[in-house]
């Protein structure tokens, strides 16, 4: 079996690539690249003092859970692009990555045109880092924690659609209750998504799931990149929950709000 993944270049994205490589013959990894030093190097986010402090915590948590940037496994074939260039690449350039049995999207830019049509036709799976339909848009797990809902920090595994994070849901993946730093909790949510995909693809059970339409009337927030400002990041940093407060909230999580939940 071959798997194609459309992703990025941070340690968490590399982790997904390598995790998938353990269960298939070949992984085709189309990686859209950003700086691996957010908050220090101006790129997707501002490099203000507040953002530098915030993303230093993000990078430390990512390194704790996923390690550092590194080379991929030998059975991975790469195509590296600048973030945002994917929709400009002709379909023929992406061959043979478009001849796989499984397609996964995690952290790519917004896919449009003939590529999105192709991926939808082939039931591509998207990892949305946020618990839909409650949190949709950008930086969803940040906003769940900011709103005082760390129990809704997690991932939605759903079918890719033309709308942003709006495809029919397959299941949710979430970090198990632990007394951890809030930034580590977010990275553990990512790892739960990765672990669940590997397990459920390997067992083939994911292909038997009936997808569930998202009920947008249940939405708490729909967020955009522009809303994540210095003032918001500063407020969050100054009012972080303690590890024990996080654990207490996670232990009260209402699993009936979730679809086939996977906790790790």
Coordinates of C-alpha atoms in Angstrom, one line a residue:
X1 CA 0.0 0.0 0.0
X2 CA 1.1 3.5 -0.8
X3 CA 0.0 6.6 1.1
X4 CA 0.2 10.3 0.0
X5 CA 0.2 13.0 2.6
X6 CA -0.1 16.7 1.9
X7 CA 1.6 18.4 4.9
X8 CA 4.2 20.8 6.2
X9 CA 7.8 20.7 7.6
X10 CA 7.6 21.1 11.4
X11 CA 8.6 18.2 13.7
X12 CA 4.9 17.3 14.1
X13 CA 4.4 17.0 10.3
X14 CA 7.6 14.9 10.0
X15 CA 6.3 12.7 12.8
X16 CA 3.1 11.9 10.8
X17 CA 5.1 11.1 7.7
X18 CA 7.4 8.7 9.5
X19 CA 4.5 7.1 11.5
X20 CA 2.7 6.4 8.2
X21 CA 5.9 5.0 6.7
X22 CA 5.9 2.2 9.3
X23 CA 2.7 0.6 7.9
X24 CA 3.0 1.0 4.1
X25 CA 5.3 0.4 1.2
X26 CA 5.9 4.0 0.3
X27 CA 4.8 7.5 1.5
X28 CA 4.7 10.3 -1.0
X29 CA 5.1 13.5 1.1
X30 CA 4.2 16.8 -0.5
X31 CA 5.5 19.3 2.1
X32 CA 4.8 23.0 2.0
X33 CA 7.5 24.7 4.0
X34 CA 7.5 27.5 6.5
X35 CA 10.2 28.6 9.0
X36 CA 10.9 26.1 11.7
X37 CA 11.6 29.1 14.0
X38 CA 8.2 30.8 14.3
X39 CA 8.3 33.8 16.6
X40 CA 11.9 34.3 15.8
X41 CA 11.8 34.5 12.0
X42 CA 8.9 36.6 10.5
X43 CA 6.9 34.3 8.3
X44 CA 3.3 33.1 8.9
X45 CA 3.1 34.9 12.3
X46 CA 4.5 38.2 13.6
X47 CA 7.9 38.1 15.3
X48 CA 7.0 40.5 18.1
X49 CA 8.3 39.9 21.7
X50 CA 4.9 38.4 22.7
X51 CA 4.9 36.1 19.7
X52 CA 8.5 35.1 20.3
X53 CA 7.6 34.2 23.9
X54 CA 4.5 32.3 22.8
X55 CA 6.2 30.3 20.0
X56 CA 9.1 29.5 22.2
X57 CA 6.7 27.6 24.4
X58 CA 5.1 26.0 21.3
X59 CA 8.5 24.8 20.0
X60 CA 9.5 23.5 23.4
X61 CA 6.3 21.5 23.7
X62 CA 6.6 20.2 20.1
X63 CA 10.2 19.1 20.8
X64 CA 9.1 17.4 24.0
X65 CA 6.4 15.4 22.2
X66 CA 7.9 14.9 18.7
X67 CA 11.6 15.6 18.9
X68 CA 13.5 17.9 16.6
X69 CA 13.4 18.3 12.8
X70 CA 15.0 15.3 11.2
X71 CA 15.3 13.3 8.0
X72 CA 12.4 11.0 7.0
X73 CA 12.3 7.2 6.7
X74 CA 14.0 5.6 3.7
X75 CA 10.6 4.7 2.1
X76 CA 9.5 8.3 1.9
X77 CA 9.5 10.3 -1.4
X78 CA 9.5 14.0 -1.0
X79 CA 8.3 17.0 -3.0
X80 CA 9.1 20.3 -1.2
X81 CA 7.2 23.5 -2.0
X82 CA 6.9 27.0 -0.5
X83 CA 3.8 27.3 1.5
X84 CA 0.9 28.4 -0.8
X85 CA 2.5 27.1 -4.0
X86 CA 0.6 23.8 -4.1
X87 CA -2.4 25.0 -6.2
X88 CA 0.1 26.3 -8.9
X89 CA 1.6 22.9 -9.4
X90 CA 0.3 21.0 -12.5
X91 CA -1.4 17.7 -11.7
X92 CA 1.1 15.8 -13.9
X93 CA 3.9 17.0 -11.7
X94 CA 2.3 15.3 -8.7
X95 CA 2.3 11.9 -10.3
X96 CA 2.8 9.2 -9.1
X97 CA 1.7 10.6 -5.7
X98 CA -1.8 10.6 -7.2
X99 CA -1.8 6.8 -7.6
X100 CA -1.9 5.9 -3.9
X101 CA -4.5 4.0 -2.0
X102 CA -4.8 6.5 0.9
X103 CA -4.6 10.3 0.8
X104 CA -4.1 12.4 4.0
X105 CA -4.1 16.2 4.4
X106 CA -2.5 17.7 7.5
X107 CA -1.3 21.3 7.7
X108 CA -1.2 22.0 4.0
X109 CA -2.4 25.3 2.5
X110 CA -6.0 25.5 1.3
X111 CA -6.3 23.1 -1.6
X112 CA -8.4 24.3 -4.6
X113 CA -8.9 23.5 -8.3
X114 CA -8.5 20.1 -9.9
X115 CA -6.5 18.7 -7.0
X116 CA -9.3 19.2 -4.5
X117 CA -11.7 17.6 -6.9
X118 CA -9.4 14.6 -7.3
X119 CA -8.8 14.2 -3.5
X120 CA -12.5 14.4 -2.7
X121 CA -13.3 11.8 -5.3
X122 CA -10.7 9.5 -3.7
X123 CA -12.1 10.1 -0.2
X124 CA -9.0 11.9 1.2
X125 CA -8.8 12.2 4.9
X126 CA -8.2 15.6 6.6
X127 CA -6.7 16.0 10.1
X128 CA -8.3 19.1 11.6
X129 CA -6.6 20.2 14.7
X130 CA -9.7 21.2 16.6
X131 CA -12.8 19.5 17.8
X132 CA -15.5 20.0 15.1
X133 CA -18.1 21.2 14.9
X134 CA -17.4 23.2 18.1
X135 CA -14.2 24.8 16.9
X136 CA -13.4 25.5 13.3
X137 CA -11.1 27.7 11.3
X138 CA -7.6 28.6 12.4
X139 CA -5.7 27.8 15.6
X140 CA -8.7 26.0 17.0
X141 CA -7.0 24.3 19.9
X142 CA -5.6 27.6 21.0
X143 CA -9.0 29.1 21.0
X144 CA -10.6 26.2 22.9
X145 CA -8.0 26.6 25.6
X146 CA -8.3 30.4 25.6
X147 CA -12.1 30.0 26.0
X148 CA -11.6 27.7 29.1
X149 CA -12.4 24.5 27.2
X150 CA -9.2 22.4 27.3
X151 CA -11.5 19.4 27.2
X152 CA -12.2 20.4 23.6
X153 CA -8.5 20.4 22.6
X154 CA -8.2 17.6 20.1
X155 CA -8.5 16.6 16.5
X156 CA -11.3 15.8 14.1
X157 CA -10.5 13.2 11.4
X158 CA -12.9 13.9 8.6
X159 CA -13.3 13.6 4.9
X160 CA -11.8 16.4 2.9
X161 CA -14.2 18.9 1.4
X162 CA -14.0 22.2 -0.5
X163 CA -15.0 24.1 2.6
X164 CA -12.5 24.8 5.4
X165 CA -12.7 21.9 7.9
X166 CA -16.3 21.3 6.9
X167 CA -16.2 17.7 5.6
X168 CA -18.2 14.9 7.1
X169 CA -16.6 13.6 10.3
X170 CA -15.1 10.1 10.8
X171 CA -14.0 10.4 14.4
X172 CA -12.3 12.5 17.1
X173 CA -8.9 12.0 18.7
X174 CA -8.0 13.6 22.0
X175 CA -5.2 13.6 24.6
X176 CA -6.0 11.5 27.7
X177 CA -6.4 13.3 31.0
X178 CA -2.9 14.2 32.4
X179 CA -1.4 17.0 34.5
X180 CA 0.6 18.6 31.7
X181 CA 1.6 22.1 30.5
X182 CA -1.1 23.6 28.3
X183 CA 1.3 23.8 25.4
X184 CA 2.2 20.1 25.7
X185 CA -1.5 19.3 25.8
X186 CA -1.9 20.8 22.3
X187 CA 1.0 18.7 21.0
X188 CA -0.4 15.6 22.6
X189 CA -3.6 16.2 20.8
X190 CA -1.6 16.1 17.5
X191 CA 0.1 12.9 18.5
X192 CA -3.3 11.3 19.4
X193 CA -4.5 12.2 15.9
X194 CA -1.4 10.6 14.3
X195 CA -1.5 7.5 16.5
X196 CA -5.2 7.0 15.8
X197 CA -4.8 7.2 12.1
X198 CA -1.9 4.7 12.0
X199 CA -3.9 2.3 14.1
X200 CA -7.2 2.7 12.3
X201 CA -5.7 2.6 8.8
X202 CA -3.6 -0.5 9.7
X203 CA -6.7 -2.3 11.0
X204 CA -8.7 -0.9 8.0
X205 CA -11.6 0.0 10.3
X206 CA -11.4 3.7 9.2
X207 CA -12.6 2.6 5.8
X208 CA -15.7 1.1 7.3
X209 CA -16.8 4.2 9.2
X210 CA -20.0 6.0 8.2
X211 CA -19.2 9.7 8.0
X212 CA -21.3 12.1 10.0
X213 CA -22.2 15.6 8.7
X214 CA -21.2 18.5 10.9
X215 CA -24.0 20.3 12.8
X216 CA -22.8 23.9 12.5
X217 CA -25.5 25.0 15.0
X218 CA -23.2 23.5 17.6
X219 CA -20.3 25.8 16.7
X220 CA -18.6 27.7 19.5
X221 CA -16.2 29.7 17.4
X222 CA -15.0 30.0 13.8
X223 CA -11.6 31.8 13.9
X224 CA -9.3 33.4 11.4
X225 CA -5.5 34.0 11.5
X226 CA -6.0 37.7 11.9
X227 CA -7.7 37.2 15.3
X228 CA -4.6 35.7 16.8
X229 CA -3.0 39.0 17.8
X230 CA -0.3 40.1 20.3
X231 CA -2.9 41.1 22.7
X232 CA -4.7 37.8 22.6
X233 CA -1.4 35.8 22.9
X234 CA -0.4 38.0 25.9
X235 CA -3.7 37.5 27.6
X236 CA -3.4 33.7 27.1
X237 CA 0.2 33.6 28.5
X238 CA -0.8 35.5 31.6
X239 CA -3.8 33.3 32.4
X240 CA -2.6 29.8 31.7
X241 CA -4.3 26.9 33.6
X242 CA -2.0 24.9 35.8
X243 CA -1.3 21.3 34.8
X244 CA -3.6 20.0 37.6
X245 CA -6.4 22.4 36.6
X246 CA -6.1 21.0 33.1
X247 CA -6.3 17.4 34.3
X248 CA -9.4 18.2 36.4
X249 CA -11.2 19.6 33.3
X250 CA -10.1 16.7 31.1
X251 CA -11.4 14.2 33.5
X252 CA -14.9 15.8 33.3
X253 CA -14.9 15.6 29.5
X254 CA -18.3 14.7 28.0
X255 CA -17.5 11.9 25.6
X256 CA -21.1 12.0 24.2
X257 CA -20.1 15.2 22.4
X258 CA -17.6 13.2 20.4
X259 CA -17.7 10.8 17.5
X260 CA -15.9 7.4 18.1
X261 CA -13.4 9.1 20.4
X262 CA -9.8 7.9 20.4
X263 CA -7.8 8.9 23.5
X264 CA -4.0 8.6 23.8

